[in-house]
Amino acid sequence: MDEQNEEIKDPEVKVIPYDMGGLIVGKRTTEVNSGDIFMIPLFLPSNDDDYTLDYSKYKFHLNDIYAFGRLIEIQAGNVDLIEVFSYIGQIPENPDIIIQSGRMFAPEHIGHPFSKNGRWRTVFSNPYYDMWRDSDYENISFLSSVGHMWKGKETLKITKKQCIVLEEAGIPYWIMHSRTDMEVEIRLVLEEQGVELNYEQIVNERKSEFPRPRDVDKKLKEMIVPFRWMSEPGRYTLSLDAGLLNGDCFARNNMLGNGYDWEKVASMYIEQQGIEFGEKFYFDCEADTFSMTSPSKRILKEFAVSFRKLVMDTKAFEELLIQLSLKP
C-alpha cells in the first residue's frame, strides 16, 4: 500500500517502550482514563450531529494531520475536562512531541467525547499521569454566570466586578462543547496561525467515505405506510396524500375525502379513544394533504400506529365516518 493511500485500520493494541512504563497506541475504546491522549480528526464533516453517526469502522488516513488532546478528568454527568495541545501532525511514535508542545488554548469541557461511534480515538495511555502535576490542575479555572468561579475542584464566590476583571484576564466561562464544536475551534486557531488545511476541499473529496446518518425512525415509517413520518428537532409530523385511501367510504358518506375531511376523522378518533394529551396535536391540512404535528414524538407515534390500524380496517373506518356524519 503506498503512503498516500495508507489508512488507519481498526487499531490493534501496541505497546511502545517508554521510560514511564508501557504506553498503548491505537486503543479504540469507550473505557478511557485520565491521562489518555487522543487524536482529534480535522477532516470529518462538522455540520452533522456526530453522535448519530458510526465512525467505528471508518478508516482514518495515516498521512493526515491530526490535533491531539488529553483527558484531564471525567466529571459529573459524563462531561470530560480536556486539554488540547499545540502539536498537529501525524500520530507520533511516542507522546513527547505532543505534550512538550504545550496547550493550544485553555482546557475545555466536552460532552460524551468517547462514545462508541469512534470519532475520537485514544492513541496513548499513561498509568502514571497525575492531573495536579502534569496538567497544573489547581490553576484550571472557569467562570460561572451566577457569581462563582470554579478553580481546581473549589467553587469560589466572586463579585460582579471580579468576574469582569477575570473575564478580561482570559478566564473562560464553563461551557460544554461537542466534539464537532472543538474541531471547528481548532481549525479556526490554525487558520489564524496561517495553517492551510483545505478542509472544505478534502471533506468534499471524501464524502463517499463518511458514514451516513442512521434513520432512527425507519421501522416506524415502514409500519405506518402509506402515511409518512418526518422528524425535526421538537416537531414531529404525520401526513398522508388525500384520496389515497378509502375514497369509496368517504363517497358513501357524502364526503370528499380531502385533507380537511381526514382532519375531522382524526379529531373524532382522538375524541372517541380518549387519547392521552390530545391537545398536543396540531393540524395543518390542505385540500390534497392530511397533516398533523406534535412536539411529542411518543404521543404522535402511538397515535400514528393506532390510527393507521383503523384506517386499514375498512369496516371500522366506515363506522367512524357514519358516526361523524350523525354528529351535530
Short mmCIF file of C-alpha atoms in Angstrom, two decimals, residues 321-328:
data_model
loop_
_atom_site.label_atom_id
_atom_site.label_comp_id
_atom_site.label_asym_id
_atom_site.label_seq_id
_atom_site.Cartn_x
_atom_site.Cartn_y
_atom_site.Cartn_z
CA LEU A 321 -67.49 8.02 9.16
CA ILE A 322 -71.15 7.15 9.85
CA GLN A 323 -70.80 8.38 13.42
CA LEU A 324 -69.10 11.53 12.14
CA SER A 325 -71.96 12.24 9.69
CA LEU A 326 -74.51 11.87 12.50
CA LYS A 327 -72.58 14.21 14.78
CA PRO A 328 -74.46 17.53 15.25
#
